[in-house]
């Protein structure tokens, strides 16, 4: 056996950082055995490979030792529960051990997740990705994900299985807050900003040594599962797939240069995504030019056999996944590990193994791991949870809050008016009353009562807590003695979570109304004849009709950062005006689903018996503490040439008394098409800040490619005809003009 030290001493092409990456990949691959190549195609959970010993030293498990001789494609969640500095130290030691244990000194990718910031101890806690969508702020999204990428790298990680490009249109689905809402355009722009942020705006011009790689998921159509149930089948038309579900992923690849893709648990037209060569090779690689790696979702190559039932045995599952284009097998210890023996019997598998191993090596070269495999723990201590990062978390909260209702301008509350306020409800936090006391000042006093938990907080199978009349009475009595009440209601993290493969882990719901006695609580408090303000916290869209009807004001928060209570209090007491907008349509009932603003026009033709028309709140909606006046939109031309552009502009004026931000939204409607077209589609937005009486001109550019859709022959078409342009404050409140495409 040739020792790594001997190989290092040789002048090898793959060791020369001045050479193009493809040359280095080709050279290294040519030197590797099949076993070493397959090693690059395996990823195990960190607990299978390593742990921290009682004395703090790194320990390699007996199970893990043999795997280190072939390096590994990746290790998931190494030292997730350690502090950032300790994680950096241990990951440095682990990487050193791996590099010294294999012939070529190949490093391993250390991988995590990022839903509320880096999913690891001691990192900055951000809000859910959907909260970034409520901000409608692309620069903020980029900056938040840049911090995620930097903090990941500083603890010794190199990739995260994030961000999510799924279009979330079914609130029964427990994972809807992982993405950016119901709209294709908003999701696309948010996703590109996130990918560029987490990857440090990597543009292939130099190795990425400061940030990490993005694993964009779940490709594709994952959140369209029937019944909103994780792992269920996906039923979408080919046209919806092409026009609405694929564009975010295409943009992540071509504009964001995402380094990796994770396929969906589900299927497309009956073909399992993990065994779909059209999806993972023809479309992703050949048409879009993707040059990264494809990693399975947990165990999903094996599931081609034992769940999807499209492979009769493990070997057939391996062939399906490998030939489709899955490069890296996540967690499964009994699928891709079969390849060294399988290729002896079937040499035709070798080119696919070479493709997969090359994709993994390429990523490691791109991330600079052959030259810079270790982390400076001093930098970790200095940068992780820095003042700037924590300040950014607060900014995310400030920009994501949505004011849905404000009867008689009850908000903002005055700090100068002496009053007693009751803070009540099952979503009340432990430190909420202390935080509110600090923000409101001495003239406002607070009494607080949580009452009860919504659930038993069982992570695997949460159950609703039994009715508690004493708790209800206590909250109502507290409200009775107060001048007004602020109710903290909605849903906790246990009422909307990922339903994992293990049957006892449940997270999807069959209903979308607020659970428990929350409706009764607000009705009883409202009956006291005093003002009621609702702070709505949740991870899924809720049909909160009764809460909305009885509230004088509703502040929609979704799931905020660790500073959520502080920014909620500042918003309620007028330190800033809420500027968030809904990235989803809020239905009145589950019976309206599917229900998103961009459905085909005929879907809105008829209403339901005994139900008020329209949504509870429309996509793009959000109030402010001021008013904005829009001028009539002006077009630079009323004719769009096929190789030209049109500029459309509108003047927006702050007619109120406070400085505030507004999201100016542009929608376009194709008036007639060869196939049924959406009622309208978001095609542009800009968030602006205006002082009282200030006017700003907002200009959008309309390009022909924005009007392309999948035509009657299932090919992209650009059809001449009339188009309507709508610019305004939501998908239902706007001013319009029109142009004609020649």
XYZ file of C-alpha atoms in Angstrom:
742
model
C 0.000 0.000 0.000
C 1.296 3.465 -0.903
C 1.264 5.715 2.150
C -0.390 9.169 1.921
C 2.945 10.808 2.766
C 4.575 9.216 -0.279
C 1.729 10.300 -2.560
C 1.876 13.811 -1.150
C 5.569 14.028 -1.950
C 4.920 13.195 -5.579
C 4.045 15.956 -8.046
C 0.521 14.865 -8.794
C -1.919 16.759 -10.963
C -4.779 16.597 -8.456
C -2.518 18.214 -5.849
C -1.811 21.249 -8.034
C -4.233 24.012 -7.017
C -3.203 26.128 -10.000
C -4.750 23.669 -12.455
C -8.391 23.666 -13.569
C -10.640 21.681 -11.269
C -11.722 19.297 -14.024
C -8.096 18.265 -14.619
C -7.629 17.617 -10.922
C -10.836 15.582 -10.715
C -9.906 13.494 -13.744
C -6.429 12.787 -12.442
C -7.555 11.763 -8.966
C -10.394 9.637 -10.272
C -8.004 7.746 -12.567
C -5.933 6.662 -9.572
C -8.797 5.366 -7.412
C -10.092 1.839 -6.978
C -13.785 1.042 -7.264
C -13.966 0.762 -3.474
C -12.456 4.221 -3.080
C -14.836 5.686 -5.627
C -17.841 4.134 -3.897
C -16.547 5.559 -0.619
C -17.170 8.996 -2.113
C -20.791 7.992 -2.708
C -21.625 7.229 0.931
C -22.801 9.528 3.724
C -23.439 8.319 7.245
C -24.770 9.941 10.388
C -21.950 11.273 12.553
C -22.903 8.996 15.448
C -21.960 5.984 13.316
C -18.446 7.319 12.730
C -17.348 9.355 15.700
C -18.129 10.776 19.116
C -16.595 12.917 21.819
C -14.933 10.918 24.542
C -15.339 11.487 28.268
C -12.011 13.335 28.338
C -13.041 15.531 25.398
C -10.895 13.641 22.919
C -12.081 12.539 19.499
C -13.168 8.910 19.320
C -13.639 6.922 16.105
C -16.163 4.119 16.488
C -15.257 0.536 15.694
C -17.952 0.576 13.009
C -16.556 3.735 11.465
C -12.847 2.884 11.331
C -12.971 0.723 8.184
C -14.833 3.441 6.252
C -12.120 6.039 6.781
C -9.659 4.191 4.548
C -11.771 5.196 1.542
C -12.482 8.681 2.883
C -16.262 9.225 2.679
C -18.556 11.369 0.597
C -19.974 12.991 3.687
C -20.825 12.819 7.377
C -24.124 14.297 8.581
C -24.332 16.488 11.703
C -20.818 16.017 13.131
C -20.718 17.465 16.657
C -24.050 19.220 16.233
C -24.580 19.401 20.003
C -21.204 20.957 20.749
C -20.449 24.679 20.942
C -19.197 26.254 17.706
C -15.608 26.412 18.993
C -15.669 22.840 20.276
C -17.277 21.710 17.039
C -14.491 23.411 15.072
C -11.833 21.705 17.189
C -13.361 18.254 16.950
C -14.167 18.556 13.252
C -10.576 19.594 12.585
C -9.387 16.480 14.405
C -11.903 14.295 12.573
C -10.936 15.714 9.193
C -7.254 15.224 9.952
C -7.910 11.622 10.905
C -9.845 11.014 7.663
C -7.204 12.674 5.470
C -4.428 10.625 7.064
C -6.414 7.382 6.812
C -6.930 7.267 3.035
C -4.357 6.893 0.260
C -4.930 10.207 -1.439
C -5.614 12.489 1.495
C -9.197 13.073 0.354
C -11.224 15.154 2.818
C -14.854 14.467 3.712
C -17.826 16.838 3.504
C -19.352 17.618 6.899
C -23.040 18.393 6.400
C -25.888 19.902 8.418
C -29.304 21.550 8.034
C -30.530 25.145 8.322
C -34.203 25.932 8.978
C -33.884 28.521 11.783
C -30.278 29.369 11.121
C -27.611 26.687 11.450
C -29.220 23.650 13.071
C -26.549 23.286 15.728
C -25.785 24.470 19.253
C -24.559 28.000 19.774
C -25.360 29.533 16.379
C -27.524 32.563 15.601
C -31.210 31.631 15.700
C -33.137 33.070 12.772
C -36.811 32.777 11.890
C -38.215 30.171 9.522
C -37.548 30.583 5.788
C -41.199 31.553 5.278
C -40.544 34.572 7.502
C -37.994 35.740 4.955
C -40.709 35.416 2.334
C -43.012 37.595 4.468
C -40.305 40.264 4.434
C -40.240 40.391 0.607
C -36.662 41.590 1.046
C -34.088 39.881 -1.190
C -31.076 41.691 0.248
C -32.105 40.637 3.764
C -32.590 37.060 2.567
C -29.117 37.024 1.032
C -27.556 38.448 4.188
C -29.302 36.001 6.542
C -28.207 33.031 4.453
C -24.690 34.458 4.222
C -24.502 34.352 8.012
C -25.819 30.775 7.921
C -23.125 29.827 5.425
C -20.376 31.546 7.364
C -21.406 30.149 10.764
C -21.665 26.669 9.246
C -18.140 26.881 7.840
C -16.757 28.230 11.102
C -17.970 25.194 13.037
C -16.379 22.903 10.442
C -19.338 22.142 8.175
C -19.189 22.383 4.386
C -22.762 21.852 3.126
C -26.294 22.192 4.463
C -29.343 20.344 3.195
C -30.993 23.700 2.594
C -32.536 25.918 1.265
C -35.927 24.632 0.097
C -37.346 25.413 -3.354
C -40.735 23.759 -2.859
C -43.909 25.723 -3.619
C -46.106 25.551 -0.497
C -49.812 25.606 -1.360
C -51.309 23.054 1.026
C -51.294 24.151 4.677
C -52.055 20.615 5.803
C -48.423 19.869 4.952
C -46.376 20.089 8.151
C -43.262 21.393 6.416
C -44.729 24.383 4.569
C -42.722 26.953 6.572
C -39.445 25.495 5.254
C -40.035 27.180 1.890
C -41.006 30.598 0.594
C -44.732 30.401 0.066
C -47.144 29.662 -2.754
C -45.786 31.760 -5.602
C -43.298 30.700 -8.256
C -41.697 34.104 -8.826
C -41.337 35.025 -5.143
C -39.934 31.580 -4.343
C -37.512 31.778 -7.259
C -36.094 35.145 -6.254
C -35.910 34.190 -2.571
C -34.231 30.878 -3.382
C -31.583 32.459 -5.606
C -30.831 35.037 -2.906
C -30.566 32.263 -0.314
C -28.260 30.093 -2.440
C -25.978 33.004 -3.276
C -25.926 34.012 0.374
C -25.111 30.627 1.880
C -22.459 29.978 -0.782
C -20.863 33.389 -0.345
C -21.992 34.441 -3.823
C -19.652 31.786 -5.227
C -19.330 32.301 -8.981
C -16.856 29.562 -10.026
C -14.021 32.079 -10.433
C -12.205 30.923 -7.281
C -12.536 28.218 -4.621
C -15.198 28.879 -1.991
C -13.265 28.839 1.273
C -15.312 31.227 3.432
C -18.823 29.792 3.084
C -20.391 26.434 2.227
C -22.377 24.692 -0.485
C -26.151 24.702 -0.772
C -28.125 21.478 -1.216
C -31.339 22.748 -2.806
C -34.354 20.518 -2.160
C -36.732 18.784 -2.766
C -36.498 18.283 -6.524
C -39.333 18.503 -7.559
C -42.982 18.913 -6.602
C -42.428 17.512 -3.113
C -44.860 19.772 -1.261
C -47.656 18.861 -3.693
C -48.208 15.527 -1.928
C -51.835 14.363 -1.928
C -53.672 15.185 1.267
C -50.714 17.245 2.446
C -49.129 14.077 3.849
C -45.382 13.571 3.833
C -44.306 10.601 1.662
C -47.647 10.511 -0.182
C -47.876 10.488 -3.975
C -47.562 13.704 -5.978
C -50.331 14.552 -8.450
C -49.412 17.502 -10.688
C -49.901 18.097 -14.383
C -46.837 18.312 -16.652
C -47.695 21.945 -17.395
C -47.870 22.927 -13.720
C -44.599 21.099 -13.144
C -42.832 22.982 -15.940
C -44.321 26.434 -15.460
C -44.738 26.625 -11.698
C -42.695 24.036 -9.791
C -39.440 23.712 -11.746
C -38.448 27.393 -12.254
C -37.087 27.928 -8.710
C -34.772 24.935 -9.074
C -33.649 25.967 -12.549
C -32.787 29.421 -11.240
C -30.957 27.958 -8.238
C -28.788 25.965 -10.647
C -28.233 28.526 -13.403
C -28.290 31.807 -11.464
C -27.318 30.646 -7.984
C -24.771 27.986 -9.036
C -26.040 25.622 -6.331
C -23.457 22.941 -5.582
C -25.931 20.144 -4.854
C -29.516 19.025 -5.341
C -31.654 16.675 -3.249
C -34.516 14.859 -5.008
C -38.021 14.644 -3.640
C -39.326 11.783 -1.513
C -42.168 11.601 -4.007
C -42.825 10.859 -7.655
C -43.596 12.672 -10.890
C -46.289 11.061 -12.996
C -45.676 7.776 -11.170
C -41.889 7.803 -11.623
C -40.038 7.943 -8.304
C -37.847 11.051 -8.229
C -34.844 9.092 -6.928
C -35.111 6.740 -9.893
C -35.993 9.294 -12.566
C -33.246 9.699 -15.228
C -35.283 12.343 -17.086
C -35.414 14.491 -13.942
C -31.905 13.990 -12.546
C -29.891 13.586 -15.743
C -31.688 14.778 -18.858
C -33.335 17.873 -17.344
C -31.005 18.759 -14.476
C -27.650 17.978 -16.048
C -28.087 17.941 -19.804
C -30.596 20.781 -20.225
C -29.809 23.000 -17.239
C -26.060 22.356 -17.135
C -25.899 21.292 -13.474
C -22.392 20.182 -12.537
C -22.773 19.509 -8.817
C -23.801 16.371 -6.997
C -27.205 14.842 -6.295
C -27.701 13.487 -2.769
C -30.559 11.206 -1.823
C -32.975 12.221 0.843
C -32.593 9.999 3.873
C -32.710 6.296 2.885
C -34.529 7.123 -0.354
C -32.514 4.924 -2.703
C -33.419 1.957 -0.522
C -37.007 3.144 -0.419
C -37.247 2.562 -4.158
C -37.505 -1.022 -3.012
C -39.277 -1.133 0.324
C -41.571 1.907 0.096
C -42.019 2.972 -3.533
C -42.062 -0.656 -4.727
C -40.458 0.168 -8.087
C -37.425 -2.063 -7.417
C -37.822 -5.710 -6.469
C -34.691 -5.803 -4.313
C -31.840 -3.664 -3.019
C -29.628 -4.322 -6.028
C -32.333 -3.127 -8.390
C -32.831 -0.044 -6.213
C -29.094 0.674 -6.477
C -29.208 0.453 -10.265
C -32.267 2.708 -10.508
C -30.811 5.385 -8.257
C -27.319 5.262 -9.738
C -28.388 5.355 -13.371
C -30.983 8.073 -12.690
C -28.241 10.303 -11.317
C -28.138 9.989 -7.513
C -24.458 10.438 -6.607
C -24.517 10.281 -2.811
C -26.488 7.819 -0.687
C -27.596 9.447 2.583
C -27.728 7.277 5.727
C -28.421 3.973 3.990
C -25.846 1.408 5.057
C -27.104 -1.399 2.843
C -27.602 0.069 -0.650
C -24.692 1.845 -2.391
C -22.294 -0.170 -0.226
C -23.281 -3.085 -2.499
C -21.713 -1.451 -5.558
C -18.150 -2.873 -5.349
C -19.549 -6.393 -5.618
C -22.246 -5.433 -8.117
C -19.783 -3.878 -10.565
C -17.785 -7.111 -10.657
C -20.851 -8.804 -12.118
C -21.998 -5.816 -14.156
C -19.107 -3.623 -15.392
C -21.597 -1.372 -17.199
C -22.190 0.313 -13.831
C -18.653 1.689 -13.702
C -19.264 4.854 -15.811
C -22.105 5.793 -13.489
C -19.875 5.240 -10.460
C -17.214 7.424 -12.086
C -19.765 10.167 -12.707
C -20.943 10.088 -9.111
C -17.478 9.997 -7.559
C -16.332 12.805 -9.858
C -19.254 14.964 -8.736
C -18.267 14.509 -5.109
C -14.578 15.193 -5.711
C -15.402 18.260 -7.795
C -17.402 19.734 -4.917
C -14.537 19.163 -2.486
C -12.138 20.941 -4.825
C -14.603 23.820 -5.270
C -14.826 24.230 -1.498
C -11.030 24.331 -1.260
C -10.886 21.384 1.111
C -7.749 19.835 -0.362
C -5.814 23.018 0.415
C -7.796 24.352 3.385
C -9.436 21.454 5.239
C -9.337 23.005 8.722
C -11.017 25.833 10.621
C -9.418 28.568 12.696
C -11.288 28.251 15.998
C -10.268 31.790 16.932
C -12.318 33.052 14.000
C -15.181 30.808 15.108
C -15.256 32.417 18.539
C -15.047 35.906 17.043
C -17.737 35.601 14.343
C -20.410 33.100 15.426
C -23.271 34.924 17.188
C -21.467 38.216 16.670
C -23.255 41.494 17.400
C -23.735 42.014 13.681
C -25.345 38.569 13.276
C -27.695 39.096 16.199
C -28.603 42.529 14.857
C -29.449 40.912 11.517
C -31.781 38.478 13.289
C -33.632 41.440 14.777
C -33.860 43.068 11.373
C -35.386 39.865 9.996
C -38.057 40.018 12.705
C -38.754 43.681 12.061
C -39.251 43.200 8.322
C -41.269 39.984 8.538
C -44.145 41.061 10.791
C -47.468 41.375 8.946
C -50.248 43.657 10.162
C -53.406 41.929 8.955
C -56.050 43.928 10.800
C -56.135 47.253 12.640
C -59.698 48.355 13.399
C -60.022 52.050 14.267
C -56.223 52.314 14.209
C -55.974 50.740 17.646
C -52.311 50.096 16.894
C -49.777 51.343 17.634
C -50.320 51.433 21.384
C -49.169 54.486 23.267
C -46.412 54.275 25.870
C -47.696 57.500 27.429
C -51.190 56.300 28.314
C -51.411 54.632 31.746
C -53.154 51.276 31.335
C -53.088 47.660 32.411
C -52.640 45.096 29.635
C -53.306 41.372 29.931
C -50.901 39.106 28.053
C -52.650 35.767 27.718
C -52.813 32.648 25.591
C -51.095 29.321 24.956
C -48.410 30.847 22.713
C -47.212 33.247 25.422
C -43.457 32.898 25.985
C -41.648 32.559 29.286
C -39.926 35.931 28.949
C -42.685 37.784 27.070
C -43.928 39.826 30.025
C -40.387 40.880 31.021
C -39.631 41.864 27.436
C -42.862 43.865 27.116
C -42.123 45.666 30.393
C -38.760 46.807 29.041
C -40.253 48.094 25.778
C -43.472 49.710 27.025
C -42.026 51.811 29.819
C -43.269 52.624 33.311
C -46.769 53.911 32.562
C -47.970 50.602 31.112
C -48.325 47.597 33.394
C -48.788 43.977 32.431
C -50.370 40.879 33.875
C -49.700 37.555 32.203
C -51.124 34.044 32.053
C -50.223 31.356 29.531
C -53.088 29.136 30.638
C -52.039 25.878 29.034
C -49.883 24.266 26.365
C -51.548 23.458 23.050
C -49.925 20.027 22.968
C -48.098 17.628 25.238
C -44.943 18.694 23.325
C -44.138 15.129 22.351
C -41.786 15.467 19.381
C -42.684 12.119 17.846
C -46.452 12.075 18.182
C -47.833 15.257 19.757
C -51.315 15.158 21.219
C -53.625 18.019 22.143
C -53.838 18.777 25.830
C -57.201 18.069 27.486
C -59.628 20.919 28.007
C -58.705 22.992 31.051
C -61.634 25.116 32.273
C -59.663 26.502 35.219
C -56.970 27.787 32.865
C -59.579 29.361 30.579
C -61.329 31.033 33.510
C -58.038 32.341 34.858
C -57.128 33.981 31.543
C -60.584 35.515 31.123
C -60.558 36.874 34.685
C -57.167 38.428 34.053
C -58.557 40.097 30.943
C -61.581 41.300 32.890
C -59.378 43.364 35.202
C -57.269 44.785 32.368
C -57.881 47.701 30.020
C -57.101 45.608 26.949
C -55.814 42.150 26.156
C -53.109 40.843 23.873
C -53.771 37.211 22.961
C -50.894 34.970 21.888
C -52.530 32.260 19.817
C -52.048 30.154 16.687
C -49.931 27.001 16.608
C -46.746 25.746 18.230
C -43.911 23.856 16.550
C -45.568 20.568 17.451
C -48.755 21.350 15.521
C -46.769 21.719 12.269
C -43.623 19.648 11.888
C -41.940 17.208 9.561
C -43.660 13.825 9.531
C -40.638 11.566 9.178
C -40.546 8.099 7.691
C -40.975 6.448 11.069
C -44.726 6.015 11.402
C -44.919 7.311 14.952
C -43.514 10.740 13.961
C -46.551 12.751 12.821
C -46.585 16.355 11.611
C -49.267 16.868 8.935
C -52.859 17.828 9.710
C -56.263 17.063 8.228
C -57.659 20.447 9.338
C -56.230 23.968 9.392
C -58.337 25.636 12.073
C -56.633 26.696 15.332
C -56.593 23.743 17.711
C -57.938 23.483 21.230
C -60.031 26.167 22.916
C -58.397 29.170 21.261
C -61.590 30.256 19.476
C -63.533 30.043 22.709
C -60.847 32.011 24.525
C -61.019 35.005 22.213
C -64.824 34.955 22.134
C -64.988 35.086 25.920
C -62.387 37.848 26.123
C -64.117 39.855 23.387
C -67.408 39.544 25.241
C -65.873 41.619 28.046
C -66.283 44.660 25.789
C -62.615 45.638 25.816
C -60.116 45.844 22.950
C -58.474 42.602 21.882
C -55.186 42.419 19.984
C -54.008 39.117 18.539
C -50.402 38.063 18.143
C -50.593 35.111 15.739
C -47.736 32.596 15.853
C -47.672 29.558 13.608
C -45.785 27.424 11.057
C -48.684 26.675 8.718
C -51.429 28.817 7.249
C -54.418 28.809 9.589
C -58.083 29.438 8.782
C -58.490 31.638 11.855
C -61.942 33.042 11.071
C -63.286 33.333 14.611
C -60.047 34.775 15.927
C -60.003 37.305 13.100
C -63.665 38.233 13.589
C -63.200 38.942 17.295
C -59.854 40.716 17.109
C -59.514 44.480 16.876
C -56.018 43.989 15.476
C -54.026 41.013 14.218
C -50.233 40.931 14.019
C -49.137 37.894 12.037
C -45.724 36.633 13.162
C -45.293 33.104 11.803
C -42.169 31.791 13.604
C -39.644 34.471 14.464
C -36.046 34.577 15.636
C -34.844 34.367 19.217
C -35.704 38.079 19.525
C -39.322 37.656 18.469
C -40.983 38.984 21.607
C -38.806 42.115 21.602
C -39.703 43.001 18.022
C -43.394 42.162 18.550
C -43.476 44.564 21.498
C -41.665 47.270 19.532
C -44.138 46.901 16.670
C -47.192 47.008 18.947
C -45.901 50.124 20.704
C -45.026 51.919 17.483
C -41.242 51.867 17.406
C -41.608 50.839 13.762
C -44.395 50.076 11.337
C -44.925 46.445 10.257
C -44.006 45.996 6.593
C -44.434 42.278 5.923
C -46.768 40.911 3.257
C -48.420 37.524 2.997
C -46.481 35.025 0.826
C -49.540 32.762 0.874
C -53.299 33.015 0.438
C -55.192 32.550 3.707
C -58.326 30.474 3.023
C -61.501 30.631 5.072
C -61.739 26.863 5.269
C -59.869 23.749 4.302
C -62.677 23.089 1.824
C -61.296 25.816 -0.472
C -57.975 23.995 -0.960
C -56.315 24.098 -3.449
C -56.577 27.856 -3.229
C -53.803 30.163 -4.400
C -54.061 33.526 -6.100
C -52.463 32.383 -9.390
C -54.881 29.587 -10.206
C -56.524 29.533 -13.619
C -59.136 32.253 -13.998
C -62.005 29.770 -14.310
C -61.178 28.428 -10.835
C -62.584 31.665 -9.391
C -65.763 31.615 -11.475
C -68.004 29.973 -8.868
C -68.123 30.309 -5.095
C -69.348 27.850 -2.470
C -72.770 27.668 -0.869
C -72.963 29.162 2.624
C -69.419 30.600 2.476
C -68.329 34.195 2.037
C -66.585 34.784 -1.278
C -62.823 34.980 -1.567
C -59.986 34.279 0.857
C -59.789 35.435 4.439
C -56.668 37.367 3.374
C -55.164 37.500 -0.140
C -51.619 36.823 -1.258
C -49.402 39.900 -0.929
C -51.607 41.531 1.720
C -50.236 43.507 4.649
C -51.218 46.779 6.337
C -49.062 49.569 7.726
C -49.291 52.319 10.333
C -49.484 54.740 7.441
C -51.286 54.883 4.072
C -49.758 54.668 0.622
C -51.232 56.275 -2.472
C -50.450 54.833 -5.903
C -50.543 56.798 -9.146
C -51.797 55.292 -12.373
C -49.034 53.094 -13.841
C -47.310 54.419 -16.949
C -45.844 52.313 -19.755
C -42.877 53.357 -21.866
C -44.804 51.783 -24.771
C -48.077 49.971 -25.192
C -46.463 47.534 -27.635
C -43.815 44.985 -26.645
C -41.532 43.765 -29.417
C -40.318 40.174 -29.208
C -36.733 41.380 -28.852
C -37.536 44.475 -26.811
C -38.569 45.599 -23.332
C -41.198 47.838 -21.770
C -40.693 49.965 -18.681
C -43.662 50.421 -16.368
C -43.521 52.968 -13.562
C -45.715 54.090 -10.704
C -45.438 56.853 -8.101
C -45.995 55.771 -4.507
C -46.659 58.412 -1.832
C -46.692 58.046 1.939
C -49.807 60.028 2.862
C -49.583 59.301 6.582
C -47.588 60.598 9.544
C -44.945 57.899 10.099
C -41.999 56.598 8.118
C -42.762 53.141 6.827
C -41.895 50.519 4.219
C -44.119 49.306 1.409
C -43.805 46.331 -0.942
C -44.787 47.464 -4.436
C -46.002 44.443 -6.407
C -46.376 43.944 -10.166
C -48.670 41.272 -11.596
C -49.248 40.382 -15.246
C -52.287 38.677 -16.752
C -52.309 36.982 -20.158
C -55.760 37.940 -21.443
C -56.043 35.117 -24.008
C -53.883 32.057 -24.532
C -53.835 28.799 -26.449
C -54.175 27.027 -23.084
C -55.902 28.153 -19.891
C -53.741 30.736 -18.168
C -53.389 31.899 -14.548
C -55.684 34.631 -13.301
C -52.559 36.707 -12.675
C -48.885 36.107 -11.943
C -46.417 38.028 -9.804
C -43.610 39.248 -12.046
C -41.874 41.894 -9.967
C -41.702 43.516 -6.529
C -39.662 46.131 -4.725
C -39.597 47.096 -1.056
C -39.204 50.820 -0.484
C -39.125 53.117 2.538
C -40.975 56.425 2.536
C -41.051 59.316 4.970
C -44.347 61.160 5.534
C -45.434 62.954 2.343
C -42.481 61.481 0.428
C -43.029 60.118 -3.082
C -40.876 57.578 -4.889
C -41.085 56.314 -8.430
C -40.850 52.557 -8.751
C -40.008 51.159 -12.159
C -40.255 47.580 -13.416
C -38.953 46.126 -16.663
C -41.197 43.789 -18.649
C -39.279 41.387 -20.870
C -40.713 38.899 -23.393
C -39.220 35.924 -21.512
C -41.440 36.793 -18.543
C -44.449 35.902 -20.704
C -43.255 32.474 -21.886
C -45.329 29.454 -20.861
C -45.810 25.817 -21.850
C -48.085 25.769 -24.855
C -50.576 23.309 -26.259
C -47.805 21.116 -27.698
C -45.974 21.056 -24.335
C -43.211 23.313 -25.594
C -42.267 26.822 -24.374
C -44.171 29.453 -26.355
C -44.403 33.230 -26.499
C -47.823 34.173 -27.816
C -48.780 37.500 -29.319
C -51.758 39.216 -27.766
C -52.996 41.483 -25.011
C -51.564 41.553 -21.482
C -52.743 43.407 -18.405
C -50.284 44.905 -15.912
C -51.373 45.394 -12.302
C -49.266 47.341 -9.787
C -50.335 47.740 -6.202
C -50.134 46.754 -2.576
C -51.451 43.182 -2.872
C -52.767 40.658 -5.379
C -56.250 42.168 -4.941
C -55.568 45.887 -4.545
C -53.860 47.508 -7.514
C -54.096 49.859 -10.477
C -53.744 48.534 -13.983
C -52.776 49.258 -17.542
C -52.207 47.068 -20.600
C -49.893 46.399 -23.519
C -49.803 44.178 -26.572
C -47.088 41.695 -27.481
C -46.479 41.821 -31.252
